[in-house]
Amino acid sequence: MLWRLTCILILFAAVACKKETGTLPPGDVRLHISVKHHNIPIPHAVIFRKNGTAIFPGRDTALYETRYVTDAQGKLILTDIGNGQRDMVLYAKGIDPNWDSTQTTPVWGYQLMSFYTRPGYDSLVNVLIPVSE
């Protein structure tokens, strides 16, 4: 009798501890972006993102899906990336207030991105967007 009870308890424990198959928690993928002109941060630069391509579509901002603004140090953190294969273009434009006395020199540049992050894993990707006149 004790043997049967032990077997039943082991069976219930084995069924209760079974993990659900086929589901992975999403990973936390972050892009840490810096926009710089001659190694000087560009404050409040506007960054445009186009997903699904690693070819620069040009400077027409209507061709991009998303728009962001960097902080006063020219930095931005994106967290809505997702795992898997990612191809995107990051196009930045702004004003370099240190370049001339009028503080109106427009600068722009882009970075082509193609990377893979494993599903369920956290990743940090550092991105520098160099801009010029």
Short mmCIF file of N, CA, C and O in Angstrom, two decimals:
data_model
loop_
_atom_site.label_atom_id
_atom_site.label_comp_id
_atom_site.label_asym_id
_atom_site.label_seq_id
_atom_site.Cartn_x
_atom_site.Cartn_y
_atom_site.Cartn_z
N MET A 1 0.81 -1.19 0.00
CA MET A 1 0.00 0.00 0.00
C MET A 1 0.87 1.27 0.00
O MET A 1 0.57 2.21 -0.72
N LEU A 2 1.86 1.29 0.83
CA LEU A 2 2.77 2.44 0.91
C LEU A 2 3.50 2.63 -0.42
O LEU A 2 3.71 3.76 -0.85
N TRP A 3 3.80 1.53 -1.06
CA TRP A 3 4.49 1.60 -2.34
C TRP A 3 3.60 2.27 -3.40
O TRP A 3 4.05 3.10 -4.16
N ARG A 4 2.31 1.97 -3.45
CA ARG A 4 1.37 2.56 -4.39
C ARG A 4 1.21 4.07 -4.12
O ARG A 4 1.18 4.86 -5.04
N LEU A 5 1.11 4.41 -2.88
CA LEU A 5 0.97 5.82 -2.51
C LEU A 5 2.20 6.61 -2.92
O LEU A 5 2.10 7.72 -3.44
N THR A 6 3.39 6.03 -2.74
CA THR A 6 4.64 6.69 -3.13
C THR A 6 4.69 6.88 -4.65
O THR A 6 5.06 7.94 -5.14
N CYS A 7 4.28 5.87 -5.41
CA CYS A 7 4.27 5.97 -6.87
C CYS A 7 3.30 7.05 -7.34
O CYS A 7 3.59 7.81 -8.26
N ILE A 8 2.13 7.14 -6.72
CA ILE A 8 1.14 8.15 -7.10
C ILE A 8 1.67 9.55 -6.80
O ILE A 8 1.53 10.47 -7.62
N LEU A 9 2.31 9.74 -5.68
CA LEU A 9 2.87 11.05 -5.33
C LEU A 9 3.98 11.45 -6.29
O LEU A 9 4.08 12.62 -6.70
N ILE A 10 4.82 10.50 -6.67
CA ILE A 10 5.89 10.78 -7.63
C ILE A 10 5.30 11.15 -8.99
O ILE A 10 5.75 12.09 -9.65
N LEU A 11 4.25 10.44 -9.41
CA LEU A 11 3.59 10.74 -10.67
C LEU A 11 3.00 12.14 -10.67
O LEU A 11 3.17 12.92 -11.62
N PHE A 12 2.30 12.52 -9.61
CA PHE A 12 1.74 13.88 -9.50
C PHE A 12 2.84 14.95 -9.50
O PHE A 12 2.69 16.00 -10.13
N ALA A 13 3.92 14.70 -8.82
CA ALA A 13 5.03 15.65 -8.78
C ALA A 13 5.65 15.82 -10.16
O ALA A 13 6.00 16.93 -10.57
N ALA A 14 5.80 14.75 -10.91
CA ALA A 14 6.38 14.81 -12.24
C ALA A 14 5.49 15.60 -13.19
O ALA A 14 5.96 16.40 -13.99
N VAL A 15 4.19 15.40 -13.11
CA VAL A 15 3.25 16.12 -13.98
C VAL A 15 3.19 17.59 -13.59
O VAL A 15 3.17 18.48 -14.45
N ALA A 16 3.20 17.89 -12.32
CA ALA A 16 3.10 19.28 -11.85
C ALA A 16 4.35 20.08 -12.20
O ALA A 16 4.27 21.29 -12.40
N CYS A 17 5.50 19.46 -12.29
CA CYS A 17 6.75 20.17 -12.56
C CYS A 17 7.07 20.29 -14.05
O CYS A 17 8.09 20.85 -14.41
N LYS A 18 6.21 19.77 -14.91
CA LYS A 18 6.48 19.81 -16.33
C LYS A 18 6.39 21.26 -16.83
O LYS A 18 5.42 21.95 -16.60
N LYS A 19 7.43 21.70 -17.56
CA LYS A 19 7.47 23.05 -18.11
C LYS A 19 6.69 23.11 -19.41
O LYS A 19 6.66 22.14 -20.17
N GLU A 20 6.12 24.26 -19.68
CA GLU A 20 5.42 24.47 -20.93
C GLU A 20 6.45 24.60 -22.04
O GLU A 20 7.39 25.37 -21.94
N THR A 21 6.27 23.82 -23.10
CA THR A 21 7.23 23.85 -24.20
C THR A 21 6.80 24.85 -25.26
O THR A 21 5.63 25.17 -25.40
N GLY A 22 7.76 25.35 -26.01
CA GLY A 22 7.47 26.21 -27.14
C GLY A 22 7.36 27.69 -26.84
O GLY A 22 7.14 28.47 -27.74
N THR A 23 7.49 28.11 -25.60
CA THR A 23 7.40 29.54 -25.30
C THR A 23 8.70 30.02 -24.68
O THR A 23 9.22 29.41 -23.76
N LEU A 24 9.21 31.11 -25.22
CA LEU A 24 10.40 31.75 -24.66
C LEU A 24 10.01 33.15 -24.23
O LEU A 24 9.29 33.85 -24.96
N PRO A 25 10.48 33.58 -23.09
CA PRO A 25 10.20 34.97 -22.73
C PRO A 25 10.97 35.89 -23.68
O PRO A 25 12.07 35.56 -24.10
N PRO A 26 10.38 37.01 -24.05
CA PRO A 26 11.11 37.91 -24.94
C PRO A 26 12.34 38.47 -24.25
O PRO A 26 12.33 38.70 -23.05
N GLY A 27 13.39 38.66 -25.01
CA GLY A 27 14.60 39.26 -24.47
C GLY A 27 14.50 40.77 -24.46
O GLY A 27 13.65 41.37 -25.11
N ASP A 28 15.37 41.39 -23.71
CA ASP A 28 15.44 42.84 -23.63
C ASP A 28 16.60 43.30 -24.51
O ASP A 28 17.75 43.20 -24.12
N VAL A 29 16.30 43.75 -25.73
CA VAL A 29 17.31 44.20 -26.66
C VAL A 29 17.31 45.73 -26.65
O VAL A 29 16.28 46.35 -26.87
N ARG A 30 18.48 46.31 -26.38
CA ARG A 30 18.60 47.76 -26.29
C ARG A 30 19.67 48.27 -27.25
O ARG A 30 20.72 47.66 -27.38
N LEU A 31 19.38 49.40 -27.87
CA LEU A 31 20.37 50.12 -28.67
C LEU A 31 20.76 51.36 -27.88
O LEU A 31 19.89 52.16 -27.52
N HIS A 32 22.04 51.52 -27.60
CA HIS A 32 22.56 52.73 -26.97
C HIS A 32 23.20 53.55 -28.08
O HIS A 32 24.26 53.18 -28.58
N ILE A 33 22.55 54.64 -28.45
CA ILE A 33 22.95 55.43 -29.62
C ILE A 33 23.61 56.73 -29.18
O ILE A 33 23.12 57.40 -28.26
N SER A 34 24.72 57.08 -29.85
CA SER A 34 25.40 58.36 -29.65
C SER A 34 25.54 59.03 -31.00
O SER A 34 25.95 58.40 -31.97
N VAL A 35 25.19 60.32 -31.07
CA VAL A 35 25.36 61.11 -32.29
C VAL A 35 26.48 62.10 -32.02
O VAL A 35 26.42 62.88 -31.06
N LYS A 36 27.53 62.05 -32.88
CA LYS A 36 28.70 62.91 -32.66
C LYS A 36 29.20 63.52 -33.97
O LYS A 36 29.15 62.87 -35.01
N HIS A 37 29.71 64.74 -33.85
CA HIS A 37 30.36 65.45 -34.96
C HIS A 37 31.78 65.78 -34.52
O HIS A 37 31.96 66.51 -33.54
N HIS A 38 32.76 65.21 -35.19
CA HIS A 38 34.17 65.36 -34.79
C HIS A 38 34.35 65.02 -33.31
O HIS A 38 35.00 65.74 -32.57
N ASN A 39 33.72 63.93 -32.90
CA ASN A 39 33.78 63.41 -31.53
C ASN A 39 33.11 64.31 -30.50
O ASN A 39 33.31 64.15 -29.30
N ILE A 40 32.32 65.30 -30.94
CA ILE A 40 31.57 66.18 -30.06
C ILE A 40 30.10 65.74 -30.11
O ILE A 40 29.52 65.63 -31.20
N PRO A 41 29.48 65.49 -28.97
CA PRO A 41 28.07 65.09 -28.96
C PRO A 41 27.17 66.18 -29.56
O PRO A 41 27.40 67.37 -29.36
N ILE A 42 26.15 65.75 -30.29
CA ILE A 42 25.17 66.67 -30.89
C ILE A 42 23.90 66.61 -30.04
O ILE A 42 23.15 65.63 -30.09
N PRO A 43 23.65 67.65 -29.24
CA PRO A 43 22.46 67.64 -28.38
C PRO A 43 21.18 67.75 -29.20
O PRO A 43 21.13 68.44 -30.21
N HIS A 44 20.16 67.03 -28.77
CA HIS A 44 18.81 67.10 -29.33
C HIS A 44 18.78 66.83 -30.83
O HIS A 44 17.97 67.41 -31.56
N ALA A 45 19.67 65.93 -31.28
CA ALA A 45 19.64 65.50 -32.68
C ALA A 45 18.38 64.68 -32.91
O ALA A 45 17.90 63.98 -32.02
N VAL A 46 17.85 64.76 -34.11
CA VAL A 46 16.68 63.96 -34.48
C VAL A 46 17.17 62.71 -35.19
O VAL A 46 18.00 62.78 -36.10
N ILE A 47 16.68 61.55 -34.74
CA ILE A 47 17.06 60.27 -35.33
C ILE A 47 15.82 59.64 -35.94
O ILE A 47 14.77 59.56 -35.31
N PHE A 48 15.98 59.17 -37.17
CA PHE A 48 14.90 58.50 -37.88
C PHE A 48 15.31 57.04 -38.08
O PHE A 48 16.48 56.76 -38.36
N ARG A 49 14.34 56.13 -37.93
CA ARG A 49 14.63 54.69 -38.05
C ARG A 49 13.77 54.07 -39.13
O ARG A 49 12.56 54.27 -39.18
N LYS A 50 14.43 53.31 -40.01
CA LYS A 50 13.73 52.53 -41.03
C LYS A 50 14.09 51.07 -40.81
O LYS A 50 15.27 50.70 -40.83
N ASN A 51 13.09 50.23 -40.60
CA ASN A 51 13.29 48.81 -40.33
C ASN A 51 13.28 47.99 -41.62
O ASN A 51 12.71 48.40 -42.62
N GLY A 52 13.92 46.82 -41.55
CA GLY A 52 13.85 45.86 -42.63
C GLY A 52 14.77 46.12 -43.81
O GLY A 52 14.63 45.48 -44.85
N THR A 53 15.73 47.03 -43.65
CA THR A 53 16.66 47.30 -44.74
C THR A 53 18.01 47.71 -44.16
O THR A 53 18.07 48.23 -43.05
N ALA A 54 19.05 47.46 -44.91
CA ALA A 54 20.39 47.95 -44.55
C ALA A 54 20.93 48.79 -45.69
O ALA A 54 22.12 48.85 -45.92
N ILE A 55 20.02 49.44 -46.41
CA ILE A 55 20.38 50.34 -47.51
C ILE A 55 19.84 51.72 -47.18
O ILE A 55 18.65 51.87 -46.87
N PHE A 56 20.69 52.73 -47.23
CA PHE A 56 20.28 54.10 -46.89
C PHE A 56 19.24 54.58 -47.89
O PHE A 56 19.52 54.69 -49.09
N PRO A 57 18.01 54.91 -47.43
CA PRO A 57 16.97 55.34 -48.35
C PRO A 57 17.04 56.82 -48.74
O PRO A 57 16.27 57.28 -49.57
N GLY A 58 17.95 57.58 -48.13
CA GLY A 58 18.07 58.99 -48.45
C GLY A 58 17.66 59.87 -47.28
O GLY A 58 17.34 59.39 -46.19
N ARG A 59 17.67 61.17 -47.52
CA ARG A 59 17.43 62.14 -46.45
C ARG A 59 15.97 62.56 -46.32
O ARG A 59 15.64 63.36 -45.44
N ASP A 60 15.09 62.04 -47.15
CA ASP A 60 13.66 62.35 -47.06
C ASP A 60 13.09 61.66 -45.83
O ASP A 60 12.97 60.43 -45.79
N THR A 61 12.74 62.43 -44.82
CA THR A 61 12.29 61.84 -43.55
C THR A 61 10.95 61.13 -43.65
O THR A 61 10.61 60.34 -42.77
N ALA A 62 10.19 61.36 -44.72
CA ALA A 62 8.92 60.64 -44.91
C ALA A 62 9.15 59.16 -45.21
O ALA A 62 8.23 58.36 -45.10
N LEU A 63 10.38 58.78 -45.57
CA LEU A 63 10.70 57.39 -45.88
C LEU A 63 10.97 56.55 -44.63
O LEU A 63 11.18 55.34 -44.74
N TYR A 64 10.97 57.17 -43.48
CA TYR A 64 11.31 56.48 -42.23
C TYR A 64 10.05 56.25 -41.41
O TYR A 64 9.09 57.01 -41.48
N GLU A 65 10.09 55.18 -40.59
CA GLU A 65 8.91 54.79 -39.82
C GLU A 65 8.82 55.46 -38.45
O GLU A 65 7.74 55.70 -37.94
N THR A 66 9.96 55.73 -37.85
CA THR A 66 9.97 56.19 -36.47
C THR A 66 10.92 57.38 -36.32
O THR A 66 11.95 57.44 -36.98
N ARG A 67 10.58 58.28 -35.39
CA ARG A 67 11.38 59.48 -35.14
C ARG A 67 11.66 59.56 -33.64
O ARG A 67 10.79 59.32 -32.82
N TYR A 68 12.92 59.91 -33.30
CA TYR A 68 13.34 60.06 -31.90
C TYR A 68 14.17 61.34 -31.78
O TYR A 68 14.64 61.86 -32.78
N VAL A 69 14.40 61.78 -30.55
CA VAL A 69 15.26 62.94 -30.28
C VAL A 69 16.24 62.54 -29.18
O VAL A 69 15.85 61.97 -28.15
N THR A 70 17.53 62.85 -29.39
CA THR A 70 18.55 62.53 -28.38
C THR A 70 18.45 63.51 -27.22
O THR A 70 17.83 64.57 -27.32
N ASP A 71 19.12 63.18 -26.14
CA ASP A 71 19.15 64.06 -24.97
C ASP A 71 20.21 65.15 -25.17
O ASP A 71 20.79 65.28 -26.25
N ALA A 72 20.47 65.92 -24.15
CA ALA A 72 21.42 67.04 -24.23
C ALA A 72 22.86 66.57 -24.47
O ALA A 72 23.71 67.37 -24.87
N GLN A 73 23.16 65.29 -24.24
CA GLN A 73 24.49 64.73 -24.49
C GLN A 73 24.56 63.98 -25.81
O GLN A 73 25.53 63.25 -26.08
N GLY A 74 23.53 64.09 -26.63
CA GLY A 74 23.52 63.42 -27.93
C GLY A 74 23.32 61.92 -27.83
O GLY A 74 23.72 61.18 -28.71
N LYS A 75 22.66 61.45 -26.76
CA LYS A 75 22.46 60.02 -26.54
C LYS A 75 20.98 59.65 -26.55
O LYS A 75 20.12 60.47 -26.22
N LEU A 76 20.73 58.40 -26.91
CA LEU A 76 19.37 57.86 -26.96
C LEU A 76 19.44 56.37 -26.69
O LEU A 76 20.36 55.69 -27.16
N ILE A 77 18.48 55.85 -25.93
CA ILE A 77 18.38 54.41 -25.69
C ILE A 77 17.06 53.94 -26.27
O ILE A 77 16.00 54.43 -25.90
N LEU A 78 17.14 52.97 -27.19
CA LEU A 78 15.94 52.36 -27.76
C LEU A 78 15.75 50.98 -27.16
O LEU A 78 16.70 50.20 -27.10
N THR A 79 14.53 50.69 -26.76
CA THR A 79 14.25 49.40 -26.13
C THR A 79 13.22 48.59 -26.90
O THR A 79 12.93 47.49 -26.51
N ASP A 80 12.66 49.10 -27.97
CA ASP A 80 11.59 48.41 -28.70
C ASP A 80 12.13 47.64 -29.91
O ASP A 80 11.54 47.64 -30.97
N ILE A 81 13.24 46.94 -29.74
CA ILE A 81 13.91 46.30 -30.87
C ILE A 81 13.42 44.87 -31.11
O ILE A 81 13.08 44.51 -32.21
N GLY A 82 13.39 44.04 -30.10
CA GLY A 82 12.97 42.65 -30.26
C GLY A 82 14.11 41.75 -30.68
O GLY A 82 15.11 42.20 -31.23
N ASN A 83 13.96 40.46 -30.41
CA ASN A 83 14.98 39.48 -30.75
C ASN A 83 14.88 39.04 -32.20
O ASN A 83 13.90 39.30 -32.87
N GLY A 84 15.94 38.35 -32.65
CA GLY A 84 15.97 37.81 -34.00
C GLY A 84 16.88 38.62 -34.90
O GLY A 84 17.69 39.42 -34.44
N GLN A 85 16.75 38.40 -36.20
CA GLN A 85 17.53 39.15 -37.19
C GLN A 85 16.92 40.54 -37.35
O GLN A 85 15.74 40.67 -37.60
N ARG A 86 17.75 41.56 -37.22
CA ARG A 86 17.28 42.95 -37.35
C ARG A 86 18.16 43.68 -38.35
O ARG A 86 19.39 43.69 -38.24
N ASP A 87 17.52 44.29 -39.32
CA ASP A 87 18.17 45.17 -40.27
C ASP A 87 17.46 46.52 -40.18
O ASP A 87 16.23 46.57 -40.16
N MET A 88 18.24 47.59 -40.10
CA MET A 88 17.64 48.91 -40.01
C MET A 88 18.65 49.98 -40.40
O MET A 88 19.86 49.74 -40.42
N VAL A 89 18.12 51.14 -40.70
CA VAL A 89 18.93 52.32 -40.97
C VAL A 89 18.56 53.37 -39.93
O VAL A 89 17.38 53.61 -39.68
N LEU A 90 19.58 53.96 -39.31
CA LEU A 90 19.39 55.07 -38.39
C LEU A 90 19.98 56.31 -39.04
O LEU A 90 21.17 56.36 -39.34
N TYR A 91 19.14 57.29 -39.30
CA TYR A 91 19.54 58.54 -39.95
C TYR A 91 19.40 59.65 -38.91
O TYR A 91 18.35 59.80 -38.29
N ALA A 92 20.47 60.42 -38.70
CA ALA A 92 20.46 61.48 -37.68
C ALA A 92 20.76 62.82 -38.33
O ALA A 92 21.56 62.92 -39.26
N LYS A 93 20.09 63.85 -37.81
CA LYS A 93 20.41 65.21 -38.25
C LYS A 93 20.24 66.14 -37.06
O LYS A 93 19.47 65.87 -36.14
N GLY A 94 21.03 67.19 -37.07
CA GLY A 94 20.98 68.13 -35.97
C GLY A 94 21.81 69.36 -36.27
O GLY A 94 22.20 69.61 -37.41
N ILE A 95 22.08 70.11 -35.23
CA ILE A 95 22.87 71.33 -35.31
C ILE A 95 24.08 71.18 -34.40
O ILE A 95 23.93 70.76 -33.24
N ASP A 96 25.26 71.52 -34.90
CA ASP A 96 26.44 71.51 -34.05
C ASP A 96 26.66 72.93 -33.55
O ASP A 96 27.17 73.79 -34.27
N PRO A 97 26.30 73.20 -32.29
CA PRO A 97 26.42 74.56 -31.78
C PRO A 97 27.87 74.98 -31.51
O PRO A 97 28.14 76.15 -31.30
N ASN A 98 28.80 74.05 -31.56
CA ASN A 98 30.21 74.36 -31.28
C ASN A 98 31.02 74.62 -32.54
O ASN A 98 32.19 74.98 -32.45
N TRP A 99 30.45 74.41 -33.72
CA TRP A 99 31.23 74.44 -34.94
C TRP A 99 31.49 75.85 -35.46
O TRP A 99 32.52 76.13 -36.03
N ASP A 100 30.53 76.77 -35.30
CA ASP A 100 30.75 78.13 -35.77
C ASP A 100 30.12 79.13 -34.78
O ASP A 100 29.39 78.74 -33.88
N SER A 101 30.39 80.40 -34.98
CA SER A 101 29.91 81.42 -34.04
C SER A 101 28.40 81.64 -34.13
O SER A 101 27.78 82.11 -33.19
N THR A 102 27.78 81.27 -35.26
CA THR A 102 26.33 81.44 -35.39
C THR A 102 25.56 80.30 -34.74
O THR A 102 24.36 80.39 -34.56
N GLN A 103 26.24 79.22 -34.41
CA GLN A 103 25.64 78.03 -33.79
C GLN A 103 24.46 77.49 -34.60
O GLN A 103 23.43 77.12 -34.04
N THR A 104 24.64 77.47 -35.92
CA THR A 104 23.57 76.98 -36.80
C THR A 104 24.06 75.97 -37.84
O THR A 104 23.35 75.70 -38.79
N THR A 105 25.24 75.42 -37.69
CA THR A 105 25.77 74.49 -38.69
C THR A 105 24.98 73.18 -38.68
O THR A 105 25.01 72.45 -37.70
N PRO A 106 24.24 72.88 -39.78
CA PRO A 106 23.50 71.61 -39.82
C PRO A 106 24.46 70.45 -40.10
O PRO A 106 25.39 70.59 -40.90
N VAL A 107 24.24 69.36 -39.42
CA VAL A 107 25.04 68.15 -39.62
C VAL A 107 24.08 66.97 -39.78
O VAL A 107 22.97 66.98 -39.24
N TRP A 108 24.53 65.95 -40.52
CA TRP A 108 23.71 64.76 -40.69
C TRP A 108 24.61 63.56 -40.99
O TRP A 108 25.75 63.70 -41.38
N GLY A 109 24.04 62.39 -40.76
CA GLY A 109 24.76 61.15 -41.04
C GLY A 109 23.83 59.97 -40.81
O GLY A 109 22.71 60.12 -40.33
N TYR A 110 24.33 58.79 -41.12
CA TYR A 110 23.50 57.60 -40.93
C TYR A 110 24.37 56.41 -40.56
O TYR A 110 25.58 56.41 -40.77
N GLN A 111 23.71 55.40 -40.03
CA GLN A 111 24.38 54.15 -39.67
C GLN A 111 23.51 53.00 -40.15
O GLN A 111 22.31 52.95 -39.85
N LEU A 112 24.11 52.10 -40.92
CA LEU A 112 23.42 50.89 -41.37
C LEU A 112 23.60 49.83 -40.30
O LEU A 112 24.70 49.61 -39.81
N MET A 113 22.52 49.18 -39.93
CA MET A 113 22.55 48.19 -38.85
C MET A 113 22.06 46.83 -39.35
O MET A 113 21.04 46.76 -40.03
N SER A 114 22.79 45.79 -39.02
CA SER A 114 22.36 44.42 -39.28
C SER A 114 22.94 43.56 -38.17
O SER A 114 24.15 43.44 -38.05
N PHE A 115 22.06 42.99 -37.34
CA PHE A 115 22.55 42.17 -36.23
C PHE A 115 21.50 41.12 -35.86
O PHE A 115 20.34 41.21 -36.26
N TYR A 116 21.95 40.12 -35.14
CA TYR A 116 21.09 39.02 -34.71
C TYR A 116 21.19 38.88 -33.20
O TYR A 116 22.30 38.88 -32.65
N THR A 117 20.06 38.78 -32.55
CA THR A 117 20.03 38.50 -31.12
C THR A 117 19.19 37.25 -30.89
O THR A 117 18.13 37.09 -31.50
N ARG A 118 19.67 36.37 -30.04
CA ARG A 118 19.00 35.11 -29.79
C ARG A 118 17.69 35.33 -29.04
O ARG A 118 17.64 36.13 -28.10
N PRO A 119 16.64 34.63 -29.43
CA PRO A 119 15.36 34.75 -28.72
C PRO A 119 15.50 34.41 -27.24
O PRO A 119 16.19 33.47 -26.87
N GLY A 120 14.88 35.22 -26.42
CA GLY A 120 14.89 34.98 -24.98
C GLY A 120 16.10 35.53 -24.26
O GLY A 120 16.20 35.40 -23.05
N TYR A 121 17.03 36.14 -24.97
CA TYR A 121 18.25 36.64 -24.34
C TYR A 121 18.29 38.16 -24.39
O TYR A 121 17.78 38.78 -25.32
N ASP A 122 18.92 38.76 -23.40
CA ASP A 122 19.10 40.20 -23.36
C ASP A 122 20.35 40.58 -24.13
O ASP A 122 21.35 39.87 -24.09
N SER A 123 20.29 41.71 -24.84
CA SER A 123 21.44 42.18 -25.61
C SER A 123 21.54 43.69 -25.53
O SER A 123 20.52 44.38 -25.44
N LEU A 124 22.76 44.18 -25.61
CA LEU A 124 23.04 45.61 -25.65
C LEU A 124 23.89 45.87 -26.88
O LEU A 124 24.93 45.24 -27.06
N VAL A 125 23.43 46.77 -27.75
CA VAL A 125 24.16 47.11 -28.96
C VAL A 125 24.51 48.60 -28.88
O VAL A 125 23.61 49.44 -28.79
N ASN A 126 25.80 48.91 -28.88
CA ASN A 126 26.25 50.30 -28.88
C ASN A 126 26.37 50.79 -30.32
O ASN A 126 26.98 50.11 -31.15
N VAL A 127 25.80 51.96 -30.59
CA VAL A 127 25.78 52.50 -31.95
C VAL A 127 26.30 53.94 -31.92
O VAL A 127 25.83 54.75 -31.13
N LEU A 128 27.24 54.23 -32.79
CA LEU A 128 27.72 55.60 -32.99
C LEU A 128 27.25 56.04 -34.37
O LEU A 128 27.50 55.36 -35.36
N ILE A 129 26.57 57.18 -34.42
CA ILE A 129 26.19 57.78 -35.69
C ILE A 129 27.07 59.00 -35.88
O ILE A 129 26.83 60.05 -35.26
N PRO A 130 28.09 58.89 -36.73
CA PRO A 130 28.94 60.06 -37.00
C PRO A 130 28.22 60.99 -37.98
O PRO A 130 27.68 60.52 -38.99
N VAL A 131 28.17 62.27 -37.69
CA VAL A 131 27.51 63.23 -38.57
C VAL A 131 28.54 64.25 -39.05
O VAL A 131 29.57 64.46 -38.43
N SER A 132 28.25 64.84 -40.20
CA SER A 132 29.13 65.87 -40.75
C SER A 132 28.31 66.91 -41.49
O SER A 132 27.10 66.75 -41.66
N GLU A 133 28.99 67.97 -41.94
CA GLU A 133 28.29 69.06 -42.62
C GLU A 133 27.78 68.58 -43.96
O GLU A 133 28.25 67.74 -44.59
#
